[in-house]
PDB file of C-alpha atoms in Angstrom:
ATOM      1  CA  MET A   1       0.000   0.000   0.000  1.00  0.00           C
ATOM      2  CA  GLU A   2       2.810   2.416   0.933  1.00  0.00           C
ATOM      3  CA  MET A   3       4.588   1.582  -2.326  1.00  0.00           C
ATOM      4  CA  ALA A   4       1.442   2.337  -4.351  1.00  0.00           C
ATOM      5  CA  ARG A   5       1.036   5.709  -2.606  1.00  0.00           C
ATOM      6  CA  ALA A   6       4.685   6.645  -3.300  1.00  0.00           C
ATOM      7  CA  TRP A   7       4.270   5.581  -6.933  1.00  0.00           C
ATOM      8  CA  SER A   8       1.098   7.659  -7.222  1.00  0.00           C
ATOM      9  CA  LYS A   9       2.831  10.767  -5.796  1.00  0.00           C
ATOM     10  CA  MET A  10       5.794  10.307  -8.100  1.00  0.00           C
ATOM     11  CA  MET A  11       3.523  10.019 -11.139  1.00  0.00           C
ATOM     12  CA  MET A  12       1.591  13.132 -10.073  1.00  0.00           C
ATOM     13  CA  VAL A  13       4.818  15.155  -9.745  1.00  0.00           C
ATOM     14  CA  MET A  14       6.020  13.979 -13.153  1.00  0.00           C
ATOM     15  CA  ILE A  15       2.702  14.915 -14.780  1.00  0.00           C
ATOM     16  CA  LEU A  16       2.814  18.375 -13.189  1.00  0.00           C
ATOM     17  CA  MET A  17       6.388  18.921 -14.347  1.00  0.00           C
ATOM     18  CA  LEU A  18       5.543  17.805 -17.870  1.00  0.00           C
ATOM     19  CA  THR A  19       2.466  20.024 -18.201  1.00  0.00           C
ATOM     20  CA  SER A  20       4.286  23.075 -16.845  1.00  0.00           C
ATOM     21  CA  THR A  21       7.105  22.499 -19.329  1.00  0.00           C
ATOM     22  CA  ILE A  22       4.681  22.190 -22.226  1.00  0.00           C
ATOM     23  CA  SER A  23       2.603  25.223 -21.256  1.00  0.00           C
ATOM     24  CA  ALA A  24       5.558  27.521 -20.542  1.00  0.00           C
ATOM     25  CA  LYS A  25       6.812  28.726 -23.928  1.00  0.00           C
ATOM     26  CA  GLU A  26      10.457  29.695 -23.809  1.00  0.00           C
ATOM     27  CA  GLN A  27      10.773  33.453 -24.312  1.00  0.00           C
ATOM     28  CA  LEU A  28      13.945  35.456 -24.822  1.00  0.00           C
ATOM     29  CA  SER A  29      14.519  38.944 -23.485  1.00  0.00           C
ATOM     30  CA  THR A  30      14.052  41.964 -25.740  1.00  0.00           C
ATOM     31  CA  LYS A  31      17.828  42.463 -25.850  1.00  0.00           C
ATOM     32  CA  GLU A  32      18.467  38.818 -26.775  1.00  0.00           C
ATOM     33  CA  CYS A  33      15.846  39.049 -29.532  1.00  0.00           C
ATOM     34  CA  GLU A  34      17.355  42.261 -30.898  1.00  0.00           C
ATOM     35  CA  ASP A  35      20.788  40.619 -30.902  1.00  0.00           C
ATOM     36  CA  LEU A  36      19.295  37.817 -33.005  1.00  0.00           C
ATOM     37  CA  GLY A  37      17.740  40.370 -35.384  1.00  0.00           C
ATOM     38  CA  PHE A  38      14.155  40.102 -34.149  1.00  0.00           C
ATOM     39  CA  THR A  39      13.040  43.570 -33.188  1.00  0.00           C
ATOM     40  CA  GLY A  40       9.652  45.178 -32.996  1.00  0.00           C
ATOM     41  CA  LEU A  41       6.447  43.245 -32.586  1.00  0.00           C
ATOM     42  CA  ALA A  42       6.857  40.126 -34.694  1.00  0.00           C
ATOM     43  CA  LEU A  43       3.792  37.911 -34.510  1.00  0.00           C
ATOM     44  CA  CYS A  44       4.120  34.158 -34.145  1.00  0.00           C
ATOM     45  CA  SER A  45       2.106  33.676 -37.336  1.00  0.00           C
ATOM     46  CA  ASP A  46       4.886  35.594 -39.111  1.00  0.00           C
ATOM     47  CA  CYS A  47       7.379  33.035 -37.777  1.00  0.00           C
ATOM     48  CA  HIS A  48       5.226  30.236 -39.161  1.00  0.00           C
ATOM     49  CA  SER A  49       5.127  32.040 -42.523  1.00  0.00           C
ATOM     50  CA  LEU A  50       8.896  32.461 -42.316  1.00  0.00           C
ATOM     51  CA  SER A  51       9.282  28.714 -41.815  1.00  0.00           C
ATOM     52  CA  GLU A  52       7.577  28.139 -45.174  1.00  0.00           C
ATOM     53  CA  TYR A  53      10.207  30.217 -46.962  1.00  0.00           C
ATOM     54  CA  VAL A  54      13.337  29.703 -44.880  1.00  0.00           C
ATOM     55  CA  LYS A  55      14.274  26.103 -44.075  1.00  0.00           C
ATOM     56  CA  ASP A  56      16.530  27.018 -41.123  1.00  0.00           C
ATOM     57  CA  GLN A  57      14.954  25.415 -38.047  1.00  0.00           C
ATOM     58  CA  GLU A  58      17.224  27.303 -35.636  1.00  0.00           C
ATOM     59  CA  LEU A  59      16.142  30.640 -37.134  1.00  0.00           C
ATOM     60  CA  VAL A  60      12.464  29.686 -36.929  1.00  0.00           C
ATOM     61  CA  SER A  61      12.947  28.479 -33.337  1.00  0.00           C
ATOM     62  CA  ASP A  62      14.585  31.809 -32.387  1.00  0.00           C
ATOM     63  CA  CYS A  63      11.746  33.669 -34.094  1.00  0.00           C
ATOM     64  CA  LEU A  64       9.183  31.708 -32.071  1.00  0.00           C
ATOM     65  CA  LYS A  65      11.055  32.582 -28.862  1.00  0.00           C
ATOM     66  CA  CYS A  66      10.794  36.291 -29.693  1.00  0.00           C
ATOM     67  CA  CYS A  67       7.313  36.590 -31.182  1.00  0.00           C
ATOM     68  CA  ALA A  68       4.056  37.860 -29.749  1.00  0.00           C
ATOM     69  CA  ASP A  69       1.229  35.330 -29.624  1.00  0.00           C
ATOM     70  CA  ASP A  70      -1.559  35.974 -32.063  1.00  0.00           C
ATOM     71  CA  SER A  71      -4.509  34.144 -33.460  1.00  0.00           C
ATOM     72  CA  GLU A  72      -5.584  33.461 -37.006  1.00  0.00           C
ATOM     73  CA  ASP A  73      -7.990  36.410 -36.948  1.00  0.00           C
ATOM     74  CA  SER A  74      -7.365  39.882 -38.357  1.00  0.00           C
ATOM     75  CA  MET A  75      -4.350  40.430 -36.056  1.00  0.00           C
ATOM     76  CA  SER A  76      -2.309  37.987 -38.098  1.00  0.00           C
ATOM     77  CA  LYS A  77      -3.051  40.094 -41.170  1.00  0.00           C
ATOM     78  CA  ILE A  78      -1.332  43.268 -39.944  1.00  0.00           C
ATOM     79  CA  THR A  79      -0.201  45.405 -42.841  1.00  0.00           C
ATOM     80  CA  TYR A  80       1.830  48.584 -43.012  1.00  0.00           C
ATOM     81  CA  SER A  81       1.483  51.701 -45.106  1.00  0.00           C
ATOM     82  CA  GLY A  82       5.136  51.734 -46.093  1.00  0.00           C
ATOM     83  CA  ALA A  83       8.632  50.497 -45.371  1.00  0.00           C
ATOM     84  CA  ILE A  84      12.245  51.591 -45.316  1.00  0.00           C
ATOM     85  CA  LEU A  85      14.932  49.210 -46.514  1.00  0.00           C
ATOM     86  CA  GLU A  86      17.979  50.324 -44.544  1.00  0.00           C
ATOM     87  CA  VAL A  87      21.443  49.071 -45.501  1.00  0.00           C
ATOM     88  CA  CYS A  88      25.064  50.206 -45.572  1.00  0.00           C
ATOM     89  CA  MET A  89      26.064  51.033 -49.141  1.00  0.00           C
ATOM     90  CA  ARG A  90      29.578  49.676 -48.547  1.00  0.00           C
ATOM     91  CA  LYS A  91      28.211  46.324 -47.356  1.00  0.00           C
ATOM     92  CA  LEU A  92      25.806  45.876 -50.289  1.00  0.00           C
ATOM     93  CA  VAL A  93      28.421  43.834 -52.156  1.00  0.00           C
ATOM     94  CA  PHE A  94      27.873  41.104 -49.532  1.00  0.00           C
ATOM     95  CA  TYR A  95      24.101  41.008 -50.135  1.00  0.00           C
ATOM     96  CA  PRO A  96      23.473  40.243 -53.826  1.00  0.00           C
ATOM     97  CA  GLU A  97      19.869  39.173 -53.114  1.00  0.00           C
ATOM     98  CA  ILE A  98      19.096  42.590 -51.606  1.00  0.00           C
ATOM     99  CA  VAL A  99      20.881  44.368 -54.474  1.00  0.00           C
ATOM    100  CA  GLY A 100      18.736  42.393 -56.923  1.00  0.00           C
ATOM    101  CA  PHE A 101      15.574  43.322 -55.031  1.00  0.00           C
ATOM    102  CA  ILE A 102      16.494  47.027 -54.976  1.00  0.00           C
ATOM    103  CA  GLU A 103      17.436  47.104 -58.665  1.00  0.00           C
ATOM    104  CA  GLU A 104      14.617  44.968 -60.071  1.00  0.00           C
ATOM    105  CA  GLU A 105      11.695  44.942 -57.612  1.00  0.00           C
ATOM    106  CA  LYS A 106      11.724  48.232 -55.674  1.00  0.00           C
ATOM    107  CA  GLN A 107       9.738  50.055 -58.359  1.00  0.00           C
ATOM    108  CA  ASN A 108       6.810  47.705 -57.615  1.00  0.00           C
ATOM    109  CA  PHE A 109       6.567  49.187 -54.111  1.00  0.00           C
ATOM    110  CA  PRO A 110       6.144  52.989 -54.301  1.00  0.00           C
ATOM    111  CA  SER A 111       5.905  53.235 -50.506  1.00  0.00           C
ATOM    112  CA  LEU A 112       9.314  51.554 -50.046  1.00  0.00           C
ATOM    113  CA  LYS A 113      12.242  53.888 -49.473  1.00  0.00           C
ATOM    114  CA  VAL A 114      15.864  52.754 -49.521  1.00  0.00           C
ATOM    115  CA  GLU A 115      18.101  54.469 -46.970  1.00  0.00           C
ATOM    116  CA  TYR A 116      21.839  54.003 -46.916  1.00  0.00           C
ATOM    117  CA  VAL A 117      23.101  54.196 -43.329  1.00  0.00           C
ATOM    118  CA  PHE A 118      26.765  53.644 -42.546  1.00  0.00           C
ATOM    119  CA  ASN A 119      27.487  50.250 -40.982  1.00  0.00           C
ATOM    120  CA  SER A 120      23.804  49.277 -40.833  1.00  0.00           C
ATOM    121  CA  PRO A 121      22.950  45.622 -41.393  1.00  0.00           C
ATOM    122  CA  PRO A 122      20.179  45.126 -43.964  1.00  0.00           C
ATOM    123  CA  LYS A 123      16.779  45.588 -42.362  1.00  0.00           C
ATOM    124  CA  LEU A 124      13.201  46.441 -43.148  1.00  0.00           C
ATOM    125  CA  ILE A 125      11.593  49.132 -41.029  1.00  0.00           C
ATOM    126  CA  MET A 126       7.833  48.864 -41.286  1.00  0.00           C
ATOM    127  CA  LEU A 127       5.833  52.119 -41.098  1.00  0.00           C
ATOM    128  CA  ASP A 128       2.284  52.909 -40.035  1.00  0.00           C
ATOM    129  CA  GLY A 129      -0.016  55.471 -41.673  1.00  0.00           C
ATOM    130  CA  ASP A 130       1.769  58.352 -39.931  1.00  0.00           C
ATOM    131  CA  ASP A 131       5.197  57.128 -41.123  1.00  0.00           C
ATOM    132  CA  GLU A 132       6.018  56.058 -37.556  1.00  0.00           C
ATOM    133  CA  ARG A 133       8.360  53.083 -37.224  1.00  0.00           C
ATOM    134  CA  LYS A 134       6.384  50.073 -35.962  1.00  0.00           C
ATOM    135  CA  GLU A 135       8.560  47.025 -36.606  1.00  0.00           C
ATOM    136  CA  THR A 136      12.164  46.386 -37.610  1.00  0.00           C
ATOM    137  CA  ILE A 137      13.210  43.122 -39.230  1.00  0.00           C
ATOM    138  CA  ARG A 138      16.750  42.050 -40.072  1.00  0.00           C
ATOM    139  CA  ILE A 139      16.915  40.628 -43.584  1.00  0.00           C
ATOM    140  CA  ASP A 140      20.602  39.671 -43.856  1.00  0.00           C
ATOM    141  CA  ASN A 141      19.957  36.149 -45.123  1.00  0.00           C
ATOM    142  CA  TRP A 142      16.684  36.655 -46.975  1.00  0.00           C
ATOM    143  CA  LYS A 143      16.448  35.653 -50.606  1.00  0.00           C
ATOM    144  CA  ARG A 144      14.950  38.141 -53.043  1.00  0.00           C
ATOM    145  CA  GLU A 145      11.774  36.085 -53.494  1.00  0.00           C
ATOM    146  CA  HIS A 146      11.238  35.970 -49.701  1.00  0.00           C
ATOM    147  CA  LEU A 147      11.623  39.728 -49.467  1.00  0.00           C
ATOM    148  CA  LEU A 148       9.243  40.184 -52.389  1.00  0.00           C
ATOM    149  CA  GLN A 149       6.639  37.876 -50.843  1.00  0.00           C
ATOM    150  CA  TYR A 150       6.929  39.567 -47.442  1.00  0.00           C
ATOM    151  CA  MET A 151       6.480  43.014 -48.988  1.00  0.00           C
ATOM    152  CA  ARG A 152       3.431  41.831 -50.963  1.00  0.00           C
ATOM    153  CA  GLU A 153       1.825  40.450 -47.796  1.00  0.00           C
ATOM    154  CA  LYS A 154       2.721  43.239 -45.374  1.00  0.00           C
ATOM    155  CA  VAL A 155       2.703  46.529 -47.284  1.00  0.00           C
ATOM    156  CA  LYS A 156      -0.646  47.960 -48.338  1.00  0.00           C
ATOM    157  CA  PRO A 157      -0.795  48.792 -52.025  1.00  0.00           C
ATOM    158  CA  THR A 158      -0.805  52.539 -52.596  1.00  0.00           C
ATOM    159  CA  SER A 159      -3.925  53.906 -54.193  1.00  0.00           C
ATOM    160  CA  SER A 160      -3.233  55.868 -57.340  1.00  0.00           C
ATOM    161  CA  SER A 161      -4.946  59.224 -57.122  1.00  0.00           C
TER     162      SER A 161
END
């Protein structure tokens, strides 16, 4: 009888430990996320979208540790009125995908501005309707087609007046 009670307690403790581990999502600090290139308010649905385009499980895992929970409602469809692609002109030679995007795709996004900032890693700065910076995303390792797809999904088309 005593053995059964001890076994029961041990099982209960193990179940509690397991459920607390499953329910507690590992989160990184804001500083750690910024160091990894995840700044702003990235939504977890964006990380899932990222995983469809980028087959780097470590990157997706880091994204999920830095994202804000969202649901599949309208929150996951956040769009921006414009964007700034910020990069150091001297470092562009190391980012042929970004050069290709700027030279061949930028004209498709009238609300995208390219800013050359000394020593800046390539990043997208997403803007709201008042041109306020809302989210910053490092794009060092993005392929041109991923950048194009992201811009199509996240930047509202400008209405021609």
